[in-house]
Tab-separated table of C-alpha atoms in Angstrom:
chain	number	residue	atom	x	y	z
F	996	MET	CA	0.000	0.000	0.000
F	997	ASP	CA	1.344	3.414	-0.845
F	998	ILE	CA	1.516	6.498	1.351
F	999	ASN	CA	-1.269	8.299	-0.563
F	1000	THR	CA	-3.735	5.493	0.144
F	1001	ILE	CA	-2.846	5.596	3.834
F	1002	LEU	CA	-3.170	9.392	3.796
F	1003	ALA	CA	-6.664	9.213	2.291
F	1004	GLY	CA	-7.815	6.781	4.989
F	1005	VAL	CA	-6.408	8.850	7.839
F	1006	GLN	CA	-7.876	12.056	6.369
F	1007	LYS	CA	-11.305	10.456	6.118
F	1008	ASN	CA	-11.271	9.295	9.737
F	1009	ALA	CA	-9.679	12.475	11.102
F	1010	SER	CA	-12.216	14.727	9.406
F	1011	GLY	CA	-15.034	13.159	11.433
F	1012	ALA	CA	-13.158	13.169	14.747
F	1013	ASP	CA	-12.808	15.938	17.294
F	1014	PRO	CA	-9.490	17.804	17.124
F	1015	ILE	CA	-6.822	15.956	19.110
F	1016	GLY	CA	-5.410	19.210	20.524
F	1017	ASN	CA	-1.845	18.227	19.636
F	1018	THR	CA	0.436	17.395	16.737
F	1019	LEU	CA	1.259	13.853	15.747
F	1020	LYS	CA	3.562	12.372	13.152
F	1021	PHE	CA	3.540	8.906	11.609
F	1022	ASP	CA	6.978	7.842	10.419
F	1023	PHE	CA	6.706	4.915	8.008
F	1024	GLY	CA	10.421	4.962	7.099
F	1025	ASP	CA	11.910	5.846	3.711
F	1026	ASN	CA	10.939	9.508	4.285
F	1027	ASP	CA	7.216	8.628	4.239
F	1028	LEU	CA	5.782	10.952	6.885
F	1029	ILE	CA	2.190	11.860	7.673
F	1030	TYR	CA	1.619	14.848	9.948
F	1031	ILE	CA	-1.580	15.488	11.874
F	1032	ASP	CA	-2.136	18.960	13.294
F	1033	GLY	CA	-5.090	18.861	15.647
F	1034	THR	CA	-4.370	22.148	17.415
F	1035	GLY	CA	-7.010	24.122	15.517
F	1036	THR	CA	-10.724	23.622	15.035
F	1037	GLU	CA	-10.186	20.423	13.027
F	1038	ASN	CA	-7.549	17.776	12.398
F	1039	SER	CA	-5.370	18.636	9.414
F	1040	VAL	CA	-3.666	15.591	7.857
F	1041	THR	CA	-0.882	15.987	5.294
F	1042	ILE	CA	2.143	14.252	3.857
F	1043	ILE	CA	5.271	16.161	4.798
F	1044	GLU	CA	8.483	16.096	2.826
F	1045	GLU	CA	10.721	17.575	5.505
F	1046	ASP	CA	10.792	16.313	9.059
F	1047	MET	CA	8.804	18.471	11.491
F	1048	GLU	CA	8.589	18.462	15.265
F	1049	ALA	CA	5.475	16.842	16.727
F	1050	ASP	CA	4.141	16.262	20.230
F	1051	CYS	CA	4.123	12.535	19.500
F	1052	VAL	CA	5.852	10.421	16.844
F	1053	ILE	CA	4.609	6.961	15.891
F	1054	ILE	CA	7.226	4.866	14.098
F	1055	ILE	CA	5.586	1.980	12.269
F	1056	SER	CA	5.822	0.090	8.980
F	1057	LYS	CA	3.062	0.554	6.430
F	1058	GLU	CA	2.195	-3.143	6.728
F	1059	ASN	CA	1.772	-2.951	10.501
F	1060	PHE	CA	-0.208	0.287	10.192
F	1061	ILE	CA	-2.700	-1.476	7.930
F	1062	LYS	CA	-2.888	-4.385	10.375
F	1063	LEU	CA	-3.618	-1.943	13.213
F	1064	THR	CA	-6.370	-0.169	11.307
F	1065	THR	CA	-8.047	-3.428	10.269
F	1066	GLY	CA	-7.869	-4.922	13.753
F	1067	ASP	CA	-5.386	-7.628	12.776
F	1068	LEU	CA	-2.762	-6.243	15.174
F	1069	ASN	CA	-3.402	-5.324	18.801
F	1070	PRO	CA	-1.894	-1.891	19.612
F	1071	MET	CA	-0.533	-2.928	23.022
F	1072	THR	CA	0.984	-6.106	21.630
F	1073	ALA	CA	2.527	-4.141	18.758
F	1074	VAL	CA	4.195	-1.725	21.181
F	1075	MET	CA	5.407	-4.525	23.451
F	1076	MET	CA	6.843	-6.452	20.489
F	1077	GLY	CA	8.579	-3.368	19.072
F	1078	GLN	CA	6.420	-3.289	15.944
F	1079	VAL	CA	5.303	0.215	16.931
F	1080	LYS	CA	7.553	2.750	18.620
F	1081	ILE	CA	6.195	5.847	20.309
F	1082	LYS	CA	8.283	8.931	21.032
F	1083	GLY	CA	7.070	11.973	22.892
F	1084	ASN	CA	3.742	12.486	24.599
F	1085	MET	CA	2.092	9.105	25.224
F	1086	GLY	CA	-1.207	10.843	25.955
F	1087	VAL	CA	-1.385	11.936	22.322
F	1088	ALA	CA	-0.811	8.351	21.200
F	1089	MET	CA	-3.826	7.316	23.272
F	1090	LYS	CA	-5.983	9.696	21.191
F	1091	LEU	CA	-5.184	7.736	18.025
F	1092	GLN	CA	-8.126	5.412	18.428
F	1093	SER	CA	-10.492	8.231	17.462
F	1094	LEU	CA	-8.486	8.827	14.267
F	1095	LEU	CA	-8.101	5.206	13.179
């Protein structure tokens, strides 16, 4: 799955969710980065080409991201097994369920 397909899915879910009140970045490796800015009145989801600071960074492969969003991978198990790495504010990571 390519980054644009993932972006479209996250944008769809984020548009119907309340703003998360923070910034969040998904790092899929190979300079594939999706940035969510939920500090305004809505969640803005974009692909970024240059690395930006975020309150929380989720490092995950595209394959594992798809598994998480389809329910084929448990988030806690993924973190414990090192399939997902979280840097920064863990509270922001907890808000992900509303976006996925």
